[in-house]
Amino acid sequence: MTMRIMVVEDDALIALDMVGLLEELGHEVVAEAADANTAWSRAETSRPDLALVDIRLARNTDGGKLALRLYDQLGIRSLFISGSITEDFRRDMARVKPVGFLGKPVTRRTLGEALKAT
Amino acid sequence: MASTDPTETSGSDRQAARERTYRMLAGIMAALFLGFGALGGLFLWYDSATSWVSHTHKVRTGVADTLEALTEAESAQWAYVLTADRRFIATIADAKTRAVRSLEALDRLTADNRAQQGRLAPLRQQMGIRLEVIDQVVAARRAGAPVAAIRIIRQGRGIAAMEAIRVQLAQIDATERQLETERIDRARTIRVGVIGALALFAVLLAAVVVRTLREIDLDREAEADAAERLRDLLADRTLLIDEVNHRVKNSLQQIASVVRLQSRASPHADTREALEKTLDRIMAVGRVHEQLYRSGEMLGDFDAGLYAETLSRELVASLGREEVTLETQVISAKLDVRQATPLALILNELITNALKYGCPPGRPCKIRVTLGTEEGAYRLSVSDDGQGLPPNFDPRRGKSLGMRAIDALTRQLQGRFIIETAEVGAHFALVFPRSLA
């Protein structure tokens, strides 16, 4: 099932790789952003089905807060991707029904499996 | 704090505090022993002073007793002369005995006082005379001659002796009274001293106790400080490790992403395959890091069995082929961190090779991964049920990077690489020591 996805990742090459992986998996990337504020405005315009969210974002913005807002105001769920995901973070995010928490480095398979969960 | 290392500083602080407490304790013990010694001495001195007072009192009682006995003998003598009642003879005898005993007691009690002894000699002589006169009077009266008896009395010899006795006794008593006063004064002075010393001792003891309590408090504070510093250090350290871990994973992701982008951009299948292989190797190393370190935990052990299980499942799953089955049989084996990466890379090569050559597309196949022990070492094996190796297969001579890498990594692990002969498929095994030399 093809989904319209927004990629929120501050590292340009990782973002490029994620877009490639998502397209290989048959999804459509409708928006990209490196920080939470840009991500928010792009999400309002493009209304993706799901957001792929890195926790630490550019300009010191926080992926977790972004995910809370995306779900609370637009009903968009997030798939988190980060180098370190703590138990506290999982607990704090439980409310917004995250699609999953993927540790870096991400492989084609782990990303595919996580997206199947939606 | 001059030192830059908080653990060191807090350690020496605590040690100093403890040493102060030990010194204080030694001080208290010494002070207690000295204080008790001094108090004991004072008490003995006071005891001796009071016993001298009571000694003097005894001497004075002896003086009074002597005079009283002689006076009674004298009175009884008069009574006998007047009444001739024989009862008075007994009274006289009794009084005489008492007078002699009292005098003897006086002699004993004043043995250390030459002046008093000097007064006792004439006293004894006069007393002899007095008692002798009484005996004479009693004898005369008993013979039935009261007049003769009265005459003897009127000669005045007995009365004169009695006067001399009174004078001597009065002198002895006066001397003792003076001694008594002096000794009572001395005892009183010592008693004041004892009370003063006791009070001083109590004050010192209280001071020592208060200081010791303060030292213990200081020690406790130093300990609490040290504990807090250690907690802060530990928190800092955990935070730092978390941060480093995060960066390592991010860097691995960057590398993986770049390789994958390059692979996707390559027009040639060979290049893409080479880059995908590289990606697998990067991921194998990344997984070692993943297993060694989990967020919020300390650096853990590397469990080779768990790793082999996870990696083989991952590689087989990423192949996405239903007809490939995986069979694993692994023990839990905690390895040295230095063994982790070479082992991971060897395992990665063996499994990807088995999948590539042992399981060509289009036919079902089985991969088997085991980890066990062999003669005190570990044995890792990977086998498939494919067509097997070419008859003259020599891993060292081949051009394949995979086999050359396995050879080099085996040496790094100080192990042996074994190619087993089998009827079906390729069988590889690695025997390596439990820890590096």
Coordinates of C-alpha atoms in Angstrom, one line a residue:
Chain A
M1 CA 0.0 0.0 0.0
T2 CA 1.5 3.3 -1.1
M3 CA 1.7 6.0 1.5
R4 CA 2.4 9.7 1.2
I5 CA 5.3 10.3 3.6
M6 CA 7.2 13.3 5.0
V7 CA 10.9 12.9 5.8
V8 CA 12.2 15.0 8.7
E9 CA 16.0 14.6 8.9
D10 CA 18.7 17.2 9.4
D11 CA 21.5 15.3 7.8
A12 CA 21.1 15.9 4.0
L13 CA 22.7 12.6 2.8
I14 CA 20.8 10.5 5.2
A15 CA 17.6 12.3 4.2
L16 CA 18.4 11.6 0.5
D17 CA 19.0 7.9 1.4
M18 CA 15.7 7.7 3.2
V19 CA 13.8 9.2 0.3
G20 CA 15.5 6.6 -2.0
L21 CA 14.7 3.7 0.3
L22 CA 11.1 4.9 0.7
E23 CA 10.6 5.2 -3.1
E24 CA 12.2 1.7 -3.5
L25 CA 9.7 0.4 -1.1
G26 CA 7.0 1.9 -3.2
H27 CA 6.0 5.0 -1.2
E28 CA 5.7 8.6 -2.2
V29 CA 7.8 11.3 -0.4
V30 CA 5.6 14.4 -0.4
A31 CA 7.7 16.6 1.8
E32 CA 11.2 17.0 3.3
A33 CA 12.4 19.1 6.1
A34 CA 15.5 19.5 8.3
D35 CA 14.0 21.2 11.3
A36 CA 10.7 21.0 13.2
N37 CA 9.3 24.4 12.2
T38 CA 9.7 23.8 8.5
A39 CA 8.4 20.3 8.9
W40 CA 5.3 21.7 10.6
S41 CA 4.5 24.1 7.8
R42 CA 5.1 21.5 5.1
A43 CA 2.9 19.0 6.9
E44 CA 0.1 21.6 7.1
T45 CA 0.3 22.1 3.3
S46 CA 1.0 18.5 2.1
R47 CA -0.9 16.5 4.7
P48 CA 1.2 13.3 4.6
D49 CA -0.1 10.0 5.8
L50 CA 3.0 9.5 8.0
A51 CA 6.2 11.3 9.1
L52 CA 9.6 9.7 9.2
V53 CA 11.1 11.7 12.1
D54 CA 14.7 12.0 13.4
I55 CA 14.7 13.0 17.0
R56 CA 17.5 15.5 17.0
L57 CA 16.8 18.1 14.3
A58 CA 18.4 21.2 12.8
R59 CA 18.3 24.6 14.6
N60 CA 18.1 22.7 17.9
T61 CA 14.5 21.6 17.3
D62 CA 13.0 18.4 18.8
G63 CA 11.5 15.6 16.7
G64 CA 9.5 14.4 19.7
K65 CA 7.7 17.7 20.2
L66 CA 7.1 17.8 16.4
A67 CA 5.5 14.3 16.5
L68 CA 3.2 15.3 19.4
R69 CA 2.0 18.3 17.5
L70 CA 1.6 16.4 14.2
Y71 CA -0.6 13.8 15.9
D72 CA -2.5 16.2 18.1
Q73 CA -3.4 18.8 15.5
L74 CA -3.2 16.9 12.2
G75 CA -3.6 13.2 13.2
I76 CA -0.3 12.3 11.5
R77 CA 1.6 9.4 13.1
S78 CA 5.4 9.2 13.2
L79 CA 8.1 6.6 12.7
F80 CA 11.1 7.7 14.7
I81 CA 14.6 7.2 13.5
S82 CA 17.5 8.0 15.9
G83 CA 20.9 7.0 17.1
S84 CA 19.6 6.7 20.7
I85 CA 16.1 6.0 21.7
T86 CA 15.6 6.0 25.5
E87 CA 12.9 4.2 27.4
D88 CA 11.7 7.7 28.7
F89 CA 11.3 8.8 25.1
R90 CA 9.2 5.7 24.2
R91 CA 7.0 6.4 27.3
D92 CA 6.6 10.1 26.4
M93 CA 5.6 9.2 22.8
A94 CA 3.2 6.4 23.6
R95 CA 0.3 8.8 23.6
V96 CA 0.7 9.7 19.9
K97 CA 0.8 6.0 18.8
P98 CA 4.1 6.0 17.0
V99 CA 4.5 3.6 14.0
G100 CA 7.8 2.5 15.5
F101 CA 11.2 3.4 16.8
L102 CA 14.1 2.6 14.4
G103 CA 17.7 2.7 15.6
K104 CA 20.3 3.9 13.2
P105 CA 21.8 2.6 11.0
V106 CA 18.6 1.8 9.1
T107 CA 18.5 -1.0 6.6
R108 CA 16.1 -1.4 3.7
R109 CA 14.6 -4.4 5.6
T110 CA 14.1 -2.7 9.0
L111 CA 12.5 0.3 7.4
G112 CA 10.2 -2.0 5.3
E113 CA 9.2 -4.0 8.3
A114 CA 8.5 -0.9 10.4
L115 CA 6.3 0.6 7.6
K116 CA 4.4 -2.7 7.3
A117 CA 3.2 -2.1 10.9
T118 CA 0.9 0.8 9.8
Chain B
M1 CA 39.8 22.5 45.9
A2 CA 43.2 22.5 44.3
S3 CA 43.0 19.1 42.7
T4 CA 41.2 18.8 39.4
D5 CA 40.1 15.2 39.9
P6 CA 37.0 15.2 42.1
T7 CA 37.4 11.6 43.1
E8 CA 40.9 12.2 44.3
T9 CA 39.9 15.3 46.2
S10 CA 37.0 13.7 47.9
G11 CA 39.0 10.6 48.8
S12 CA 41.8 12.6 50.4
D13 CA 39.2 14.8 52.2
R14 CA 37.6 11.7 53.7
Q15 CA 41.0 10.2 54.6
A16 CA 42.0 13.5 56.3
A17 CA 38.7 13.6 58.2
R18 CA 39.1 10.0 59.3
E19 CA 42.7 10.5 60.4
R20 CA 41.6 13.5 62.5
T21 CA 39.0 11.3 64.1
Y22 CA 41.5 8.7 64.9
R23 CA 43.9 11.2 66.4
M24 CA 41.0 12.6 68.4
L25 CA 40.1 9.2 69.7
A26 CA 43.6 8.5 70.8
G27 CA 43.6 11.9 72.5
I28 CA 40.4 11.1 74.4
M29 CA 41.7 7.7 75.5
A30 CA 44.9 9.4 76.8
A31 CA 43.0 12.2 78.5
L32 CA 40.7 9.6 80.1
F33 CA 43.5 7.5 81.5
L34 CA 45.4 10.6 82.8
G35 CA 42.3 12.1 84.2
F36 CA 41.3 8.9 86.0
G37 CA 44.8 8.5 87.3
A38 CA 44.9 12.1 88.6
L39 CA 41.5 11.7 90.2
G40 CA 42.4 8.4 91.8
G41 CA 45.6 10.0 93.3
L42 CA 43.5 12.9 94.6
F43 CA 41.0 10.6 96.2
L44 CA 43.8 8.6 97.9
W45 CA 45.3 11.8 99.2
Y46 CA 41.9 12.9 100.5
D47 CA 41.3 9.5 102.1
S48 CA 44.7 9.6 103.9
A49 CA 44.0 13.2 105.1
T50 CA 40.6 12.2 106.6
S51 CA 42.2 9.1 108.3
W52 CA 44.7 11.4 109.9
V53 CA 41.9 13.5 111.2
S54 CA 40.2 10.5 112.7
H55 CA 43.6 9.4 114.1
T56 CA 43.9 12.7 115.9
H57 CA 40.4 12.3 117.1
K58 CA 41.2 8.8 118.6
V59 CA 44.2 10.3 120.4
R60 CA 42.0 13.0 121.9
T61 CA 39.5 10.3 122.9
G62 CA 42.3 8.4 124.5
V63 CA 43.3 11.4 126.5
A64 CA 39.7 11.9 127.7
D65 CA 39.3 8.2 128.5
T66 CA 42.5 8.1 130.6
L67 CA 41.5 11.2 132.6
E68 CA 38.0 9.8 133.1
A69 CA 39.3 6.4 134.3
L70 CA 41.7 8.0 136.7
T71 CA 39.0 10.3 138.0
E72 CA 36.6 7.4 138.5
A73 CA 39.3 5.4 140.4
E74 CA 39.8 8.4 142.6
S75 CA 36.1 8.8 143.3
A76 CA 35.7 5.1 144.0
Q77 CA 38.6 5.3 146.4
W78 CA 36.8 8.1 148.3
A79 CA 33.6 6.1 148.3
Y80 CA 35.3 3.1 149.6
V81 CA 37.0 5.0 152.4
L82 CA 33.6 6.4 153.4
T83 CA 31.4 3.3 153.0
A84 CA 33.9 0.4 153.1
D85 CA 31.6 -1.1 150.5
R86 CA 33.5 -3.8 148.7
R87 CA 31.8 -3.0 145.4
F88 CA 34.0 0.0 145.1
I89 CA 37.1 -2.1 145.1
A90 CA 35.9 -3.8 142.0
T91 CA 35.1 -0.3 140.5
I92 CA 38.6 0.9 141.4
A93 CA 40.2 -2.2 139.7
D94 CA 38.1 -1.8 136.6
A95 CA 38.9 2.0 136.4
K96 CA 42.6 1.2 136.9
T97 CA 42.6 -1.3 134.1
R98 CA 40.9 1.1 131.8
A99 CA 43.3 3.9 132.7
V100 CA 46.3 1.6 131.9
R101 CA 44.7 0.4 128.6
S102 CA 43.9 4.0 127.6
L103 CA 47.5 5.0 128.3
E104 CA 48.8 2.1 126.3
A105 CA 46.5 3.1 123.4
L106 CA 47.8 6.6 123.7
D107 CA 51.4 5.3 123.5
R108 CA 50.6 3.3 120.4
L109 CA 48.7 6.1 118.7
T110 CA 51.4 8.7 119.3
A111 CA 54.3 6.4 118.5
D112 CA 55.2 8.6 115.5
N113 CA 55.2 11.8 117.5
R114 CA 58.3 12.3 119.6
A115 CA 57.0 15.4 121.4
Q116 CA 53.9 13.5 122.6
Q117 CA 56.0 10.5 123.5
G118 CA 58.1 12.8 125.6
R119 CA 55.0 13.8 127.5
L120 CA 53.8 10.2 128.0
A121 CA 56.9 9.2 130.1
P122 CA 56.2 11.6 133.0
L123 CA 52.5 10.9 132.6
R124 CA 53.1 7.2 133.0
Q125 CA 55.3 7.8 136.1
Q126 CA 52.7 10.1 137.7
M127 CA 49.9 7.7 136.9
G128 CA 51.9 5.0 138.7
I129 CA 52.2 7.2 141.7
R130 CA 48.5 8.0 141.7
L131 CA 47.4 4.4 141.3
E132 CA 49.9 3.3 144.0
V133 CA 48.5 5.9 146.5
I134 CA 45.0 4.6 145.7
D135 CA 46.2 1.1 146.4
Q136 CA 47.7 2.2 149.7
V137 CA 44.5 4.0 150.7
V138 CA 42.4 1.0 149.8
A139 CA 44.7 -1.3 151.7
A140 CA 44.6 0.9 154.8
R141 CA 40.8 1.1 154.8
R142 CA 40.5 -2.6 154.2
A143 CA 42.6 -3.2 157.3
G144 CA 39.8 -1.3 159.1
A145 CA 41.6 2.0 159.6
P146 CA 39.7 4.8 157.9
V147 CA 41.7 7.5 159.7
A148 CA 45.0 6.0 158.5
A149 CA 43.5 5.9 155.0
I150 CA 42.4 9.5 155.2
R151 CA 45.9 10.4 156.5
I152 CA 47.5 8.9 153.4
I153 CA 45.2 10.9 151.3
R154 CA 45.9 14.0 153.2
Q155 CA 49.6 13.6 152.6
G156 CA 48.7 15.0 149.2
R157 CA 51.1 12.9 147.2
G158 CA 48.2 11.4 145.2
I159 CA 46.6 14.7 144.6
A160 CA 49.8 16.2 143.4
A161 CA 50.3 13.3 141.0
M162 CA 46.8 13.8 139.8
E163 CA 47.5 17.5 139.2
A164 CA 50.6 16.6 137.2
I165 CA 48.6 14.1 135.2
R166 CA 45.9 16.7 134.4
V167 CA 48.6 19.1 133.3
Q168 CA 50.3 16.5 131.1
L169 CA 47.0 15.3 129.6
A170 CA 45.9 18.9 128.9
Q171 CA 49.2 19.5 127.1
I172 CA 48.8 16.3 125.0
D173 CA 45.2 17.2 124.2
A174 CA 46.1 20.8 123.3
T175 CA 48.8 19.5 120.9
E176 CA 46.4 17.0 119.3
R177 CA 43.7 19.7 119.1
Q178 CA 46.0 21.9 117.2
L179 CA 47.0 18.9 114.9
E180 CA 43.3 18.1 114.5
T181 CA 42.5 21.6 113.3
E182 CA 45.4 21.5 110.9
R183 CA 44.5 18.2 109.5
I184 CA 40.8 19.1 109.2
D185 CA 41.9 22.2 107.2
R186 CA 44.1 20.1 105.0
A187 CA 41.4 17.6 104.3
R188 CA 39.0 20.4 103.5
T189 CA 41.5 21.9 101.1
I190 CA 42.1 18.6 99.4
R191 CA 38.3 18.0 99.1
V192 CA 37.9 21.4 97.4
G193 CA 40.8 20.3 95.1
V194 CA 39.0 17.0 94.3
I195 CA 35.8 18.7 93.5
G196 CA 37.6 21.2 91.4
A197 CA 39.5 18.5 89.5
L198 CA 36.3 16.5 89.0
A199 CA 34.6 19.6 87.6
L200 CA 37.6 20.3 85.3
F201 CA 37.7 16.7 84.2
A202 CA 34.0 16.8 83.4
V203 CA 34.4 20.0 81.4
L204 CA 37.4 18.6 79.5
L205 CA 35.6 15.3 78.8
A206 CA 32.5 17.3 77.5
A207 CA 34.8 19.4 75.3
V208 CA 36.5 16.3 73.9
V209 CA 33.1 14.6 73.3
V210 CA 31.8 17.8 71.5
R211 CA 34.9 18.0 69.3
T212 CA 34.8 14.3 68.5
L213 CA 31.1 14.6 67.5
R214 CA 32.0 17.5 65.3
E215 CA 34.8 15.5 63.7
I216 CA 32.5 12.7 63.0
D217 CA 30.0 15.2 61.5
L218 CA 32.8 16.5 59.3
D219 CA 33.7 13.0 58.3
R220 CA 30.1 12.3 57.4
E221 CA 29.9 15.5 55.5
A222 CA 33.0 14.6 53.6
E223 CA 31.6 11.2 52.8
A224 CA 28.3 12.7 51.6
D225 CA 30.2 15.2 49.5
A226 CA 32.3 12.4 48.0
A227 CA 29.2 10.3 47.3
E228 CA 27.5 13.3 45.6
R229 CA 30.5 14.0 43.5
L230 CA 30.7 10.4 42.4
R231 CA 27.0 10.4 41.5
D232 CA 27.5 13.6 39.5
L233 CA 30.5 12.0 37.8
L234 CA 28.6 8.9 37.0
A235 CA 25.7 10.9 35.6
D236 CA 28.2 12.9 33.5
R237 CA 29.8 9.8 32.3
T238 CA 26.5 8.1 31.3
L239 CA 25.5 11.3 29.5
L240 CA 28.8 11.3 27.7
I241 CA 28.6 7.7 26.7
D242 CA 25.0 8.3 25.5
E243 CA 26.2 11.2 23.4
V244 CA 29.2 9.3 21.9
N245 CA 26.9 6.3 21.2
H246 CA 24.4 8.6 19.4
R247 CA 27.2 10.1 17.3
V248 CA 28.7 6.7 16.4
K249 CA 25.3 5.5 15.2
N250 CA 24.7 8.6 13.3
S251 CA 28.1 8.3 11.7
L252 CA 27.4 4.7 10.8
Q253 CA 24.1 5.8 9.3
Q254 CA 25.9 8.5 7.2
I255 CA 28.4 6.0 5.9
A256 CA 25.6 3.5 5.1
S257 CA 23.5 6.2 3.4
V258 CA 26.4 7.4 1.3
V259 CA 27.2 3.8 0.2
R260 CA 23.6 3.0 -0.5
L261 CA 23.2 6.3 -2.5
Q262 CA 26.2 5.4 -4.6
S263 CA 24.9 1.9 -5.1
R264 CA 21.5 3.2 -6.3
A265 CA 23.3 5.6 -8.6
S266 CA 25.4 2.9 -10.2
P267 CA 24.4 1.7 -13.7
H268 CA 26.4 -1.6 -13.4
A269 CA 25.1 -4.6 -11.5
D270 CA 28.6 -5.6 -10.4
T271 CA 29.3 -2.2 -8.8
R272 CA 25.9 -2.3 -7.1
E273 CA 26.7 -5.8 -5.7
A274 CA 30.1 -4.7 -4.5
L275 CA 28.6 -1.7 -2.8
E276 CA 25.8 -3.8 -1.2
K277 CA 28.4 -6.2 0.1
T278 CA 30.2 -3.2 1.6
L279 CA 27.0 -2.1 3.1
D280 CA 26.5 -5.5 4.7
R281 CA 30.0 -5.3 6.2
I282 CA 29.3 -1.8 7.6
M283 CA 26.0 -3.1 9.1
A284 CA 27.8 -6.1 10.6
V285 CA 30.2 -3.7 12.4
G286 CA 27.2 -1.5 13.3
R287 CA 25.4 -4.4 14.9
V288 CA 28.4 -5.1 17.1
H289 CA 28.2 -1.6 18.4
E290 CA 24.5 -2.0 18.8
Q291 CA 24.9 -5.1 21.0
L292 CA 27.8 -3.7 23.0
Y293 CA 25.9 -0.6 23.9
R294 CA 22.3 0.0 24.6
S295 CA 21.1 3.4 25.5
G296 CA 21.1 4.1 29.3
E297 CA 23.1 1.0 30.0
M298 CA 26.8 0.5 30.7
L299 CA 29.1 -1.1 28.2
G300 CA 27.9 -4.6 28.1
D301 CA 29.4 -8.0 27.2
F302 CA 29.6 -9.2 23.6
D303 CA 27.6 -12.4 23.4
A304 CA 28.9 -14.2 20.3
G305 CA 26.0 -16.7 20.3
L306 CA 23.4 -13.9 20.5
Y307 CA 25.2 -12.0 17.7
A308 CA 25.5 -15.0 15.4
E309 CA 21.7 -15.7 15.9
T310 CA 20.7 -12.1 15.2
L311 CA 23.0 -11.5 12.3
S312 CA 22.1 -14.8 10.5
R313 CA 18.4 -14.1 10.9
E314 CA 18.9 -10.5 9.7
L315 CA 20.9 -11.5 6.6
V316 CA 18.5 -14.4 5.7
A317 CA 15.5 -12.1 6.2
S318 CA 17.0 -9.3 4.1
L319 CA 17.4 -11.7 1.3
G320 CA 13.6 -12.0 1.3
R321 CA 13.5 -15.5 0.0
E322 CA 10.9 -17.9 1.4
E323 CA 12.7 -21.0 0.2
V324 CA 15.8 -20.3 2.3
T325 CA 15.6 -21.8 5.8
L326 CA 17.9 -21.0 8.7
E327 CA 18.8 -23.4 11.4
T328 CA 20.9 -22.1 14.4
Q329 CA 22.3 -23.8 17.4
V330 CA 24.3 -21.5 19.5
I331 CA 25.5 -21.3 23.1
S332 CA 25.8 -18.0 25.0
A333 CA 29.5 -17.0 24.8
K334 CA 30.7 -13.8 26.4
L335 CA 33.7 -12.5 24.4
D336 CA 36.4 -9.9 24.9
V337 CA 35.3 -6.7 23.1
R338 CA 38.5 -6.9 20.9
Q339 CA 37.2 -10.3 19.6
A340 CA 33.8 -8.9 18.6
T341 CA 34.5 -7.1 15.3
P342 CA 36.7 -9.7 13.7
L343 CA 34.3 -12.4 14.6
A344 CA 31.3 -10.3 13.3
L345 CA 33.0 -9.7 10.0
I346 CA 34.0 -13.4 9.6
L347 CA 30.4 -14.4 10.3
N348 CA 29.1 -11.9 7.9
E349 CA 31.3 -13.2 5.1
L350 CA 30.5 -16.8 5.8
I351 CA 26.7 -16.3 5.9
T352 CA 26.6 -14.0 2.8
N353 CA 28.8 -16.5 0.9
A354 CA 26.6 -19.4 2.0
L355 CA 23.5 -17.5 0.8
K356 CA 25.2 -16.5 -2.5
Y357 CA 26.9 -19.7 -3.5
G358 CA 25.1 -22.3 -1.4
C359 CA 21.6 -21.1 -2.2
P360 CA 21.3 -20.1 -5.8
P361 CA 17.9 -18.7 -6.7
G362 CA 15.2 -21.1 -7.6
R363 CA 15.8 -24.0 -5.3
P364 CA 15.1 -24.5 -1.6
C365 CA 18.1 -24.6 0.7
K366 CA 19.1 -24.7 4.3
I367 CA 21.8 -22.7 6.1
R368 CA 23.0 -23.9 9.4
V369 CA 24.9 -21.7 11.9
T370 CA 26.3 -23.2 15.2
L371 CA 28.4 -21.9 18.0
G372 CA 29.8 -24.4 20.6
T373 CA 32.9 -25.3 22.5
E374 CA 35.8 -27.5 21.4
E375 CA 38.7 -28.4 23.7
G376 CA 38.4 -25.3 25.8
A377 CA 38.0 -23.1 22.7
Y378 CA 35.0 -21.9 20.8
R379 CA 33.9 -23.3 17.5
L380 CA 31.7 -21.4 15.1
S381 CA 30.5 -23.1 12.0
V382 CA 28.4 -22.1 8.9
S383 CA 27.2 -24.7 6.4
D384 CA 24.8 -24.9 3.5
D385 CA 23.4 -27.8 1.5
G386 CA 24.3 -26.4 -1.9
Q387 CA 26.6 -27.8 -4.5
G388 CA 29.7 -27.6 -2.4
L389 CA 33.1 -26.1 -3.1
P390 CA 35.2 -26.6 -6.3
P391 CA 37.6 -29.5 -5.8
N392 CA 40.8 -27.4 -5.7
F393 CA 39.4 -24.7 -3.5
D394 CA 42.2 -22.8 -1.6
P395 CA 41.0 -19.8 0.3
R396 CA 44.5 -18.2 0.5
R397 CA 45.1 -18.3 -3.2
G398 CA 41.7 -17.0 -4.3
K399 CA 41.1 -13.5 -5.4
S400 CA 37.9 -13.1 -3.4
L401 CA 38.2 -10.4 -0.9
G402 CA 35.8 -12.3 1.4
M403 CA 38.1 -15.3 1.8
R404 CA 41.3 -13.2 2.2
A405 CA 39.5 -11.1 4.8
I406 CA 38.4 -14.3 6.7
D407 CA 42.1 -15.5 6.6
A408 CA 43.4 -12.2 8.0
L409 CA 40.6 -11.9 10.6
T410 CA 41.2 -15.5 11.8
R411 CA 44.8 -14.6 12.5
Q412 CA 43.6 -11.5 14.4
L413 CA 41.4 -13.8 16.5
Q414 CA 44.4 -16.2 17.0
G415 CA 42.1 -19.0 15.7
R416 CA 42.0 -21.7 13.0
F417 CA 39.9 -21.6 9.9
I418 CA 38.7 -25.1 8.8
I419 CA 37.1 -26.1 5.5
E420 CA 35.4 -29.4 6.2
T421 CA 34.8 -32.0 3.6
A422 CA 31.2 -33.1 3.3
E423 CA 29.0 -35.0 0.9
V424 CA 26.6 -32.1 0.5
G425 CA 27.2 -28.4 0.5
A426 CA 30.1 -26.2 1.9
H427 CA 31.0 -26.5 5.5
F428 CA 33.2 -23.9 7.2
A429 CA 34.3 -23.7 10.8
L430 CA 36.3 -21.3 12.9
V431 CA 38.0 -22.4 16.1
F432 CA 39.1 -19.6 18.3
P433 CA 40.3 -19.1 21.9
R434 CA 38.0 -17.9 24.6
S435 CA 40.1 -14.8 25.1
L436 CA 42.9 -13.0 23.3
A437 CA 46.4 -13.6 24.6

